[in-house]
Amino acid sequence: MLGQAGLTFLAFCAVASAIYIGNDLVDVHADRVHPHKRHRPLASGLVSTAQARMLGGLLVGLGCGLAATVSWPVLALAMGYIAINAAYSLRLKHAPILDVFCICAGFMLRILAGTVGLGIHPSSWLLLCGLMFTLFLGFAKRRAELMLMQQHPKRTTRRVLHAYKPEMLEQYLSISATCTVLSYALYTVSPDTIELHGTDRLIYTVPLIIYGIFRYLLLLHSHGAGQDTARDLLRDRQLLLCVLAWLALTVGLIR
């Protein structure tokens, strides 16, 4: 089981890397005038477009090959992931709201692939929580980009931002954050969750989820965060400690 999970993880790492390369190929000219993205390998000229295409093709082949060794459902999820992200890169990223849902769909396919790779049935509440959390992160990214656009109006490279308004994104963030907390809380008290993990005390991890979301919103509005979640997590000590505390408490409760 763990071997299949590892192969699934590697397969989606390869496919996701190929998608990022493809997206950079499509946006290479726009990225060259972006205040931050102009330092990327393609935009800066460090890597040629021919090299990027070759590497992207190899990664797609590797990812699909690894997915096929796990199971046909994992391969189907990987191909669906490629299709959705290709549509996003070529057209759907210019469609407001739908652009964030496409990003969200990619994350949801990764979650589903992980459950298939582990051979477990995904919880409906956990899937709903994943959906709302990825929507929250997606709209947080758009809010951060909108604030950056207001600071550098001549360097705006994402056309869809002109369709978003700050107050609109604030409402989307409020809705998705609330639904994330509620769906996670309901997941912790679900009979299936209690039976699977042998404890009804996962509800005690909910305050950490709430704190983490509140902290991220603070970073978004006061410290220019939101464009790179991984970077924000590693740079902010409180957010990192919150995640580690949640992980430690969760592991401790289900042991």
GROMACS .gro file of C-alpha atoms in nm:
model
  255
    1MET     CA    1   0.000   0.000   0.000
    2LEU     CA    2   0.275   0.245   0.096
    3GLY     CA    3   0.462   0.156  -0.223
    4GLN     CA    4   0.159   0.244  -0.432
    5ALA     CA    5   0.111   0.566  -0.238
    6GLY     CA    6   0.473   0.659  -0.304
    7LEU     CA    7   0.438   0.591  -0.675
    8THR     CA    8   0.118   0.795  -0.687
    9PHE     CA    9   0.294   1.081  -0.513
   10LEU     CA   10   0.585   1.070  -0.757
   11ALA     CA   11   0.350   1.045  -1.054
   12PHE     CA   12   0.161   1.359  -0.957
   13CYS     CA   13   0.483   1.541  -0.871
   14ALA     CA   14   0.603   1.475  -1.226
   15VAL     CA   15   0.271   1.568  -1.386
   16ALA     CA   16   0.234   1.883  -1.174
   17SER     CA   17   0.588   1.990  -1.263
   18ALA     CA   18   0.507   1.945  -1.632
   19ILE     CA   19   0.195   2.158  -1.590
   20TYR     CA   20   0.394   2.436  -1.424
   21ILE     CA   21   0.640   2.427  -1.712
   22GLY     CA   22   0.356   2.443  -1.964
   23ASN     CA   23   0.197   2.735  -1.785
   24ASP     CA   24   0.527   2.922  -1.784
   25LEU     CA   25   0.565   2.854  -2.156
   26VAL     CA   26   0.224   3.007  -2.225
   27ASP     CA   27   0.292   3.309  -2.001
   28VAL     CA   28   0.661   3.361  -2.077
   29HIS     CA   29   0.614   3.701  -2.244
   30ALA     CA   30   0.380   3.832  -1.975
   31ASP     CA   31   0.606   3.702  -1.697
   32ARG     CA   32   0.897   3.908  -1.828
   33VAL     CA   33   0.724   4.229  -1.718
   34HIS     CA   34   0.595   4.091  -1.386
   35PRO     CA   35   0.778   4.229  -1.078
   36HIS     CA   36   0.839   3.880  -0.936
   37LYS     CA   37   0.778   3.626  -1.214
   38ARG     CA   38   1.041   3.785  -1.440
   39HIS     CA   39   1.304   3.601  -1.234
   40ARG     CA   40   1.168   3.257  -1.330
   41PRO     CA   41   1.400   3.042  -1.545
   42LEU     CA   42   1.199   3.079  -1.867
   43ALA     CA   43   1.115   3.446  -1.826
   44SER     CA   44   1.473   3.534  -1.737
   45GLY     CA   45   1.616   3.334  -2.027
   46LEU     CA   46   1.802   3.091  -1.804
   47VAL     CA   47   1.615   2.803  -1.973
   48SER     CA   48   1.517   2.803  -2.341
   49THR     CA   49   1.165   2.724  -2.459
   50ALA     CA   50   1.294   2.418  -2.645
   51GLN     CA   51   1.453   2.281  -2.328
   52ALA     CA   52   1.135   2.351  -2.132
   53ARG     CA   53   0.918   2.170  -2.388
   54MET     CA   54   1.147   1.869  -2.384
   55LEU     CA   55   1.152   1.851  -2.005
   56GLY     CA   56   0.776   1.898  -1.985
   57GLY     CA   57   0.715   1.614  -2.230
   58LEU     CA   58   0.948   1.383  -2.041
   59LEU     CA   59   0.775   1.462  -1.712
   60VAL     CA   60   0.430   1.394  -1.859
   61GLY     CA   61   0.549   1.058  -1.990
   62LEU     CA   62   0.713   0.973  -1.659
   63GLY     CA   63   0.411   1.077  -1.455
   64CYS     CA   64   0.161   0.884  -1.667
   65GLY     CA   65   0.390   0.581  -1.671
   66LEU     CA   66   0.417   0.579  -1.292
   67ALA     CA   67   0.042   0.632  -1.255
   68ALA     CA   68  -0.029   0.338  -1.487
   69THR     CA   69   0.187   0.109  -1.273
   70VAL     CA   70  -0.032   0.190  -0.972
   71SER     CA   71  -0.376   0.144  -1.131
   72TRP     CA   72  -0.592   0.258  -1.419
   73PRO     CA   73  -0.800   0.485  -1.192
   74VAL     CA   74  -0.483   0.669  -1.085
   75LEU     CA   75  -0.383   0.706  -1.450
   76ALA     CA   76  -0.730   0.842  -1.531
   77LEU     CA   77  -0.699   1.095  -1.248
   78ALA     CA   78  -0.354   1.198  -1.371
   79MET     CA   79  -0.484   1.247  -1.724
   80GLY     CA   80  -0.781   1.442  -1.592
   81TYR     CA   81  -0.540   1.659  -1.396
   82ILE     CA   82  -0.341   1.727  -1.713
   83ALA     CA   83  -0.656   1.808  -1.913
   84ILE     CA   84  -0.798   2.050  -1.654
   85ASN     CA   85  -0.470   2.233  -1.611
   86ALA     CA   86  -0.410   2.251  -1.985
   87ALA     CA   87  -0.753   2.409  -2.029
   88TYR     CA   88  -0.671   2.648  -1.745
   89SER     CA   89  -0.338   2.753  -1.895
   90LEU     CA   90  -0.478   2.805  -2.244
   91ARG     CA   91  -0.812   2.974  -2.173
   92LEU     CA   92  -0.991   2.922  -1.841
   93LYS     CA   93  -0.746   3.128  -1.636
   94HIS     CA   94  -0.902   3.433  -1.799
   95ALA     CA   95  -1.253   3.342  -1.674
   96PRO     CA   96  -1.331   3.494  -1.331
   97ILE     CA   97  -1.434   3.247  -1.059
   98LEU     CA   98  -1.390   2.956  -1.300
   99ASP     CA   99  -1.016   3.017  -1.288
  100VAL     CA  100  -1.005   2.949  -0.915
  101PHE     CA  101  -1.234   2.648  -0.948
  102CYS     CA  102  -0.992   2.501  -1.203
  103ILE     CA  103  -0.706   2.538  -0.956
  104CYS     CA  104  -0.926   2.382  -0.690
  105ALA     CA  105  -1.015   2.091  -0.919
  106GLY     CA  106  -0.646   2.015  -0.963
  107PHE     CA  107  -0.594   1.991  -0.589
  108MET     CA  108  -0.904   1.777  -0.546
  109LEU     CA  109  -0.778   1.531  -0.808
  110ARG     CA  110  -0.453   1.504  -0.613
  111ILE     CA  111  -0.647   1.426  -0.295
  112LEU     CA  112  -0.854   1.163  -0.476
  113ALA     CA  113  -0.542   1.011  -0.628
  114GLY     CA  114  -0.388   0.988  -0.282
  115THR     CA  115  -0.688   0.801  -0.144
  116VAL     CA  116  -0.693   0.567  -0.444
  117GLY     CA  117  -0.320   0.509  -0.409
  118LEU     CA  118  -0.365   0.420  -0.042
  119GLY     CA  119  -0.666   0.206  -0.120
  120ILE     CA  120  -0.899   0.391   0.117
  121HIS     CA  121  -1.243   0.539   0.066
  122PRO     CA  122  -1.235   0.920   0.089
  123SER     CA  123  -1.459   1.083   0.347
  124SER     CA  124  -1.727   1.307   0.200
  125TRP     CA  125  -1.665   1.567   0.471
  126LEU     CA  126  -1.291   1.557   0.411
  127LEU     CA  127  -1.341   1.607   0.038
  128LEU     CA  128  -1.573   1.899   0.109
  129CYS     CA  129  -1.317   2.046   0.348
  130GLY     CA  130  -1.046   2.008   0.084
  131LEU     CA  131  -1.269   2.176  -0.172
  132MET     CA  132  -1.344   2.476   0.048
  133PHE     CA  133  -0.985   2.510   0.170
  134THR     CA  134  -0.842   2.512  -0.182
  135LEU     CA  135  -1.105   2.768  -0.284
  136PHE     CA  136  -0.996   2.977   0.014
  137LEU     CA  137  -0.632   2.960  -0.092
  138GLY     CA  138  -0.723   3.031  -0.453
  139PHE     CA  139  -0.922   3.343  -0.375
  140ALA     CA  140  -0.654   3.451  -0.127
  141LYS     CA  141  -0.404   3.432  -0.412
  142ARG     CA  142  -0.628   3.645  -0.633
  143ARG     CA  143  -0.667   3.897  -0.349
  144ALA     CA  144  -0.290   3.916  -0.308
  145GLU     CA  145  -0.243   3.959  -0.683
  146LEU     CA  146  -0.507   4.231  -0.690
  147MET     CA  147  -0.325   4.422  -0.416
  148LEU     CA  148   0.000   4.383  -0.610
  149MET     CA  149  -0.172   4.510  -0.924
  150GLN     CA  150  -0.283   4.820  -0.737
  151GLN     CA  151   0.079   4.883  -0.639
  152HIS     CA  152   0.220   4.811  -0.988
  153PRO     CA  153  -0.064   4.888  -1.234
  154LYS     CA  154   0.167   4.897  -1.536
  155ARG     CA  155   0.304   4.552  -1.462
  156THR     CA  156  -0.027   4.367  -1.445
  157THR     CA  157  -0.001   4.040  -1.636
  158ARG     CA  158  -0.317   3.856  -1.528
  159ARG     CA  159  -0.616   3.983  -1.725
  160VAL     CA  160  -0.872   3.814  -1.504
  161LEU     CA  161  -0.782   4.046  -1.215
  162HIS     CA  162  -0.968   4.329  -1.386
  163ALA     CA  163  -1.291   4.133  -1.333
  164TYR     CA  164  -1.238   4.102  -0.958
  165LYS     CA  165  -1.316   4.367  -0.697
  166PRO     CA  166  -1.165   4.375  -0.346
  167GLU     CA  167  -1.502   4.359  -0.170
  168MET     CA  168  -1.607   4.067  -0.391
  169LEU     CA  169  -1.295   3.868  -0.305
  170GLU     CA  170  -1.340   3.945   0.065
  171GLN     CA  171  -1.685   3.786   0.050
  172TYR     CA  172  -1.549   3.480  -0.130
  173LEU     CA  173  -1.277   3.448   0.135
  174SER     CA  174  -1.528   3.476   0.419
  175ILE     CA  175  -1.756   3.211   0.268
  176SER     CA  176  -1.479   2.965   0.185
  177ALA     CA  177  -1.305   3.011   0.522
  178THR     CA  178  -1.630   2.954   0.713
  179CYS     CA  179  -1.715   2.646   0.510
  180THR     CA  180  -1.363   2.511   0.559
  181VAL     CA  181  -1.392   2.528   0.937
  182LEU     CA  182  -1.745   2.385   0.943
  183SER     CA  183  -1.670   2.096   0.708
  184TYR     CA  184  -1.351   2.008   0.897
  185ALA     CA  185  -1.536   2.018   1.229
  186LEU     CA  186  -1.809   1.793   1.090
  187TYR     CA  187  -1.543   1.558   0.956
  188THR     CA  188  -1.390   1.520   1.303
  189VAL     CA  189  -1.723   1.416   1.459
  190SER     CA  190  -1.841   1.203   1.168
  191PRO     CA  191  -1.920   0.842   1.271
  192ASP     CA  192  -1.703   0.716   0.985
  193THR     CA  193  -1.408   0.923   1.108
  194ILE     CA  194  -1.452   0.805   1.466
  195GLU     CA  195  -1.469   0.444   1.351
  196LEU     CA  196  -1.169   0.478   1.119
  197HIS     CA  197  -0.937   0.648   1.370
  198GLY     CA  198  -1.080   0.502   1.689
  199THR     CA  199  -1.131   0.836   1.862
  200ASP     CA  200  -1.391   1.108   1.894
  201ARG     CA  201  -1.138   1.365   2.015
  202LEU     CA  202  -1.022   1.504   1.681
  203ILE     CA  203  -1.266   1.787   1.748
  204TYR     CA  204  -0.993   1.929   1.975
  205THR     CA  205  -0.787   2.013   1.665
  206VAL     CA  206  -1.050   2.255   1.533
  207PRO     CA  207  -0.917   2.561   1.724
  208LEU     CA  208  -0.582   2.517   1.549
  209ILE     CA  209  -0.757   2.518   1.211
  210ILE     CA  210  -0.940   2.838   1.301
  211TYR     CA  211  -0.622   3.003   1.424
  212GLY     CA  212  -0.432   2.902   1.111
  213ILE     CA  213  -0.695   3.056   0.883
  214PHE     CA  214  -0.712   3.375   1.089
  215ARG     CA  215  -0.333   3.401   1.086
  216TYR     CA  216  -0.321   3.353   0.710
  217LEU     CA  217  -0.579   3.628   0.659
  218LEU     CA  218  -0.369   3.857   0.877
  219LEU     CA  219  -0.061   3.782   0.669
  220LEU     CA  220  -0.260   3.840   0.351
  221HIS     CA  221  -0.375   4.186   0.450
  222SER     CA  222  -0.082   4.308   0.658
  223HIS     CA  223   0.230   4.137   0.528
  224GLY     CA  224   0.175   4.091   0.155
  225ALA     CA  225   0.127   3.714   0.176
  226GLY     CA  226  -0.103   3.500  -0.035
  227GLN     CA  227   0.084   3.457  -0.362
  228ASP     CA  228   0.292   3.158  -0.251
  229THR     CA  229   0.138   2.949   0.027
  230ALA     CA  230   0.445   2.729   0.080
  231ARG     CA  231   0.670   3.033   0.112
  232ASP     CA  232   0.426   3.200   0.351
  233LEU     CA  233   0.415   2.887   0.565
  234LEU     CA  234   0.792   2.861   0.591
  235ARG     CA  235   0.847   3.231   0.654
  236ASP     CA  236   0.589   3.284   0.926
  237ARG     CA  237   0.685   3.119   1.253
  238GLN     CA  238   0.337   3.131   1.404
  239LEU     CA  239   0.174   2.972   1.101
  240LEU     CA  240   0.439   2.702   1.083
  241LEU     CA  241   0.406   2.626   1.454
  242CYS     CA  242   0.029   2.609   1.415
  243VAL     CA  243   0.058   2.349   1.138
  244LEU     CA  244   0.314   2.146   1.334
  245ALA     CA  245   0.097   2.162   1.647
  246TRP     CA  246  -0.206   2.045   1.448
  247LEU     CA  247  -0.005   1.758   1.302
  248ALA     CA  248   0.137   1.653   1.640
  249LEU     CA  249  -0.201   1.672   1.812
  250THR     CA  250  -0.374   1.479   1.534
  251VAL     CA  251  -0.114   1.202   1.540
  252GLY     CA  252  -0.129   1.190   1.918
  253LEU     CA  253  -0.507   1.160   1.923
  254ILE     CA  254  -0.534   0.879   1.668
  255ARG     CA  255  -0.251   0.664   1.803
   0.00000   0.00000   0.00000
